[in-house]
Coordinates of C-alpha atoms in Angstrom, one line a residue:
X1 CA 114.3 106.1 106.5
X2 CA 117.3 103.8 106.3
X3 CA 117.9 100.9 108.9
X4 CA 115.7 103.3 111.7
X5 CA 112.2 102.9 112.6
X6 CA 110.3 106.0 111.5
X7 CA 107.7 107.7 113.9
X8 CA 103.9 108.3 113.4
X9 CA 101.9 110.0 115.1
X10 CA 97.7 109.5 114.4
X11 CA 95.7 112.2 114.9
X12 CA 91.6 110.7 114.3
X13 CA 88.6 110.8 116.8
X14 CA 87.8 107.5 115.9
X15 CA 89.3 104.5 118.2
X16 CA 88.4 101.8 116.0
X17 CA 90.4 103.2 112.7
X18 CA 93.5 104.2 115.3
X19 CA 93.5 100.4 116.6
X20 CA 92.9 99.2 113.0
X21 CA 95.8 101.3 111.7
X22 CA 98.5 101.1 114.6
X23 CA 98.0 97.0 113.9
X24 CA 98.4 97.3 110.4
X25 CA 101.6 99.2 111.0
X26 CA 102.6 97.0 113.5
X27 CA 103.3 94.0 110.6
X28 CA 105.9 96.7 109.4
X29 CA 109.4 96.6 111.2
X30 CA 110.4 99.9 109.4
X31 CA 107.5 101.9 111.0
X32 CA 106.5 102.5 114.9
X33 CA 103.4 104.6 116.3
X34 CA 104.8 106.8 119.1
X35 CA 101.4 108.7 119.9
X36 CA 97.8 108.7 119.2
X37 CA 95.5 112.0 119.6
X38 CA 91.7 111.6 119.2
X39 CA 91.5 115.6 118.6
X40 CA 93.6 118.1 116.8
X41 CA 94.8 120.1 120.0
X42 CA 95.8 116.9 121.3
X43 CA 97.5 116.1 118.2
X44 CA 99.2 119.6 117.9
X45 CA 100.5 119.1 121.7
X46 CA 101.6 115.7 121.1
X47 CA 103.6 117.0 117.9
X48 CA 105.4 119.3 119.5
X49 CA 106.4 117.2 122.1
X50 CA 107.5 114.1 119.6
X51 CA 108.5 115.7 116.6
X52 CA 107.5 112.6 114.8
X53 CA 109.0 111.3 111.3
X54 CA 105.1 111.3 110.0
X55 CA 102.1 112.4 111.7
X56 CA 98.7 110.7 109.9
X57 CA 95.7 113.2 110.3
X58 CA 92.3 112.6 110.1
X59 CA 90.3 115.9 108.3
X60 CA 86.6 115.7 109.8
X61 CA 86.9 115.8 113.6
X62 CA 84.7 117.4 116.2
X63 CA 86.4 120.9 117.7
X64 CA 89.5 121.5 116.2
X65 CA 89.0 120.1 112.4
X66 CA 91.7 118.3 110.0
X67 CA 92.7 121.4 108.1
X68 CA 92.2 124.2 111.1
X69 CA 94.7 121.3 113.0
X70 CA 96.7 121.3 110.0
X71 CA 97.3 125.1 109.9
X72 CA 98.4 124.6 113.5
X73 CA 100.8 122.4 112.8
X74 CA 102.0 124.4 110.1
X75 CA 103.3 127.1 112.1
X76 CA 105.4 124.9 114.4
X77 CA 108.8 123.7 113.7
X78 CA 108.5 120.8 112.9
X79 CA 110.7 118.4 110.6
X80 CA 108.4 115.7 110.1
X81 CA 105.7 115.3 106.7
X82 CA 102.0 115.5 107.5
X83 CA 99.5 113.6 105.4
X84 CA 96.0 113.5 105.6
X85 CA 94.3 110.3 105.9
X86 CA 90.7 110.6 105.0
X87 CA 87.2 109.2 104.0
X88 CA 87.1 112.5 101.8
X89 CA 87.6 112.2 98.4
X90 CA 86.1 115.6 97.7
X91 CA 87.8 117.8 95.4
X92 CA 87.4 121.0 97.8
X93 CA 88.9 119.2 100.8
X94 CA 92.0 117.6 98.7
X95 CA 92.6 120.8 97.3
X96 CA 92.8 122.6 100.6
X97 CA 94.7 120.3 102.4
X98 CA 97.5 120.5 99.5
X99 CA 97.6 124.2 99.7
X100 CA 97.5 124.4 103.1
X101 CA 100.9 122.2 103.3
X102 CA 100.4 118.5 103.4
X103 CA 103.0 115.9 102.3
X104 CA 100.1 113.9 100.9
X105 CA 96.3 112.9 100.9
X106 CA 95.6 109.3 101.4
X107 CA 91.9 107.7 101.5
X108 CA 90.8 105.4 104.5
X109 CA 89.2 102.6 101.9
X110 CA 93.3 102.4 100.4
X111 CA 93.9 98.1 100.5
X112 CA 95.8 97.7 103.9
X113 CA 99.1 96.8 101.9
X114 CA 98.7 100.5 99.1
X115 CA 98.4 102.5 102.6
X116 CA 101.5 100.6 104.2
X117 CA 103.6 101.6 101.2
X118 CA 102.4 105.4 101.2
X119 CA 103.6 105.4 104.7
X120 CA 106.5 104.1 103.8
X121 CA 107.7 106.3 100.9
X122 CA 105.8 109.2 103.1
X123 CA 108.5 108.0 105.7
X124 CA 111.5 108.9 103.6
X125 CA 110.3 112.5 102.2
X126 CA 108.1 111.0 99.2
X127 CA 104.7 113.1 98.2
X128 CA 101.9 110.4 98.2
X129 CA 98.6 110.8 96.6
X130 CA 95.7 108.2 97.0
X131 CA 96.2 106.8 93.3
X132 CA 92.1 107.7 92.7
X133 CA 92.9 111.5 93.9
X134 CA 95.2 112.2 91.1
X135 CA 92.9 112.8 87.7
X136 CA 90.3 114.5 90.4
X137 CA 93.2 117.1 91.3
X138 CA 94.7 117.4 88.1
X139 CA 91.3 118.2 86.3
X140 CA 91.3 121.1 89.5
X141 CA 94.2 123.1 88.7
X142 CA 93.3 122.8 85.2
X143 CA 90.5 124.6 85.8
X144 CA 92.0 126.8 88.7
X145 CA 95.1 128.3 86.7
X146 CA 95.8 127.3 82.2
X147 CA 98.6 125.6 82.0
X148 CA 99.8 128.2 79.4
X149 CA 100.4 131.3 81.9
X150 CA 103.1 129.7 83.5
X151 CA 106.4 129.2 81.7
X152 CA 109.3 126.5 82.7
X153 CA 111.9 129.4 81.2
X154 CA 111.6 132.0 83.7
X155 CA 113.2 129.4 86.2
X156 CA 117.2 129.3 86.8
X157 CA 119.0 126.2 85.7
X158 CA 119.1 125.6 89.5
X159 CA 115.1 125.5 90.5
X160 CA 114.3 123.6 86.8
X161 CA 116.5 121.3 89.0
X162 CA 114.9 121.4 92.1
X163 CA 111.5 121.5 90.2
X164 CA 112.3 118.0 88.9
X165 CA 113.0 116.8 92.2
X166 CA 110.5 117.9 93.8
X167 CA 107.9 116.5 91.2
X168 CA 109.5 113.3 92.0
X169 CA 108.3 113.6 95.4
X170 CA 111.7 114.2 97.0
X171 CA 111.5 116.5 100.3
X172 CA 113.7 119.3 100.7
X173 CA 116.4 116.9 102.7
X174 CA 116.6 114.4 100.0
X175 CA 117.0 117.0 97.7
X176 CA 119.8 119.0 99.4
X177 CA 121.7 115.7 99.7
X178 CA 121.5 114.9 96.3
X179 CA 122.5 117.9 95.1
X180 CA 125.2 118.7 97.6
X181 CA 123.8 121.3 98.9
X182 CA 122.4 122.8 102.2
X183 CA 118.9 122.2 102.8
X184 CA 118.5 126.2 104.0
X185 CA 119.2 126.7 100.2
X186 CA 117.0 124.4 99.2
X187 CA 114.1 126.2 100.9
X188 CA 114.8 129.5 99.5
X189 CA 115.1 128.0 95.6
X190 CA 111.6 126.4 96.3
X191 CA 110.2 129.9 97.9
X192 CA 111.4 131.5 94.9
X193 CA 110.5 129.0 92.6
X194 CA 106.8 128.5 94.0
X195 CA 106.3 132.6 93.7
X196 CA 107.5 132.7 90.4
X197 CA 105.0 129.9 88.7
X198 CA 102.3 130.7 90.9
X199 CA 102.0 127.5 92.8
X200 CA 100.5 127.7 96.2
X201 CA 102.4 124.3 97.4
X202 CA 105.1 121.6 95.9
X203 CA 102.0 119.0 95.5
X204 CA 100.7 121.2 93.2
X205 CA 103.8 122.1 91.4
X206 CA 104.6 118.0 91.2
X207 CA 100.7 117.6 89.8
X208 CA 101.9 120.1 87.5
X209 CA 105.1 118.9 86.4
X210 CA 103.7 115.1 86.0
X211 CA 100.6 116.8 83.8
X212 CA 102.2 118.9 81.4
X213 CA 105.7 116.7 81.0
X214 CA 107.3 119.6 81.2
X215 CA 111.1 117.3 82.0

């Protein structure tokens, strides 16, 4: 976000780590909490009504849990990136949140300034990854899908492109800008190009990317 304020919205049942995080993000001019939920419904409503820039959500909540919230959220238009912020650092819970559709997977014990800088590259369209997370999901689509059953080759010049950028973390605004072109096609190059390689979400395609150096 340049010279605005972006918007979060935390979704997290606990009062003490939304307090703890709105006054962390309070020391940053460039970012501004809007809303707070303490359930996913909440959060989902709240959403909807806001559209924030970033909405930070919490995965283990009573009722309505991070990733069933998550698949809510999903099916709304919204414009905004979702990242889950989490004690988790299981593999199963990363993993599903990344296929499911999140922007990123940071982990509550991140030093107060690492999590302050996710937020803010999360705030422009960036991917972000808890910098712990990334061997632990690499060494899971290794396992999940051999690297050699996909091939770069049966892409167009066009979504190698897009590929690139998006394994740079770039959302599907930033890339349409960069490339001069409109972000509608943007999202139909990345549909395509997803089906094509098998990828079940642009994290995983980026994880991919960055672990065979394929560019």
């Amino acid at each position: 976000m340049t010279n605005q304020t972006a918007s979060i919205l935390l979704i997290d049942d606990h009062p003490m780590i939304r307090n703890g995080v709105k006054q962390l993000i309070s020391m940053d001019t460039s970012l501004n909490v809007i809303a707070e939920a303490n359930n996913g419904e909440q959060g989902v409503e709240l959403a909807e009504q806001y559209d924030p820039d970033l909405i930070l959500l919490d995965l283990n909540m009573p009722g309505l849990n991070g990733l069933e919230t998550l698949d809510l959220l999903r099916k709304r238009e919204l414009s905004g990136r979702i990242v889950v912020f989490t004690v988790s650092n299981h593999e199963d819970d990363i993993v599903s949140a990344l296929k499911r559709g999140a922007d990123g997977y940071l982990l509550k014990d991140m030093e107060p300034e690492d999590l302050l800088e996710a937020l803010r590259q999360a705030a422009t369209g960036q991917m972000v990854l808890s910098e712990k997370l990334t061997p632990i999901l690499a060494a899971s689509l290794r396992t999940a899908q051999p690297s050699g059953e996909r091939d770069i080759q049966q892409l167009t010049p066009r979504e190698q492109g897009i590929l690139k950028l998006i394994a740079q973390g770039l959302s599907n605004k930033l890339i349409a800008r960069k490339l001069d072109i409109a972000e509608s096609t943007v999202k139909v190059h990345v549909k395509h190009l997803l089906r094509k390689m098998k990828f079940k979400s642009r994290v995983e395609a980026a994880v991919w990317v960055l672990q065979e150096k394929v560019f």
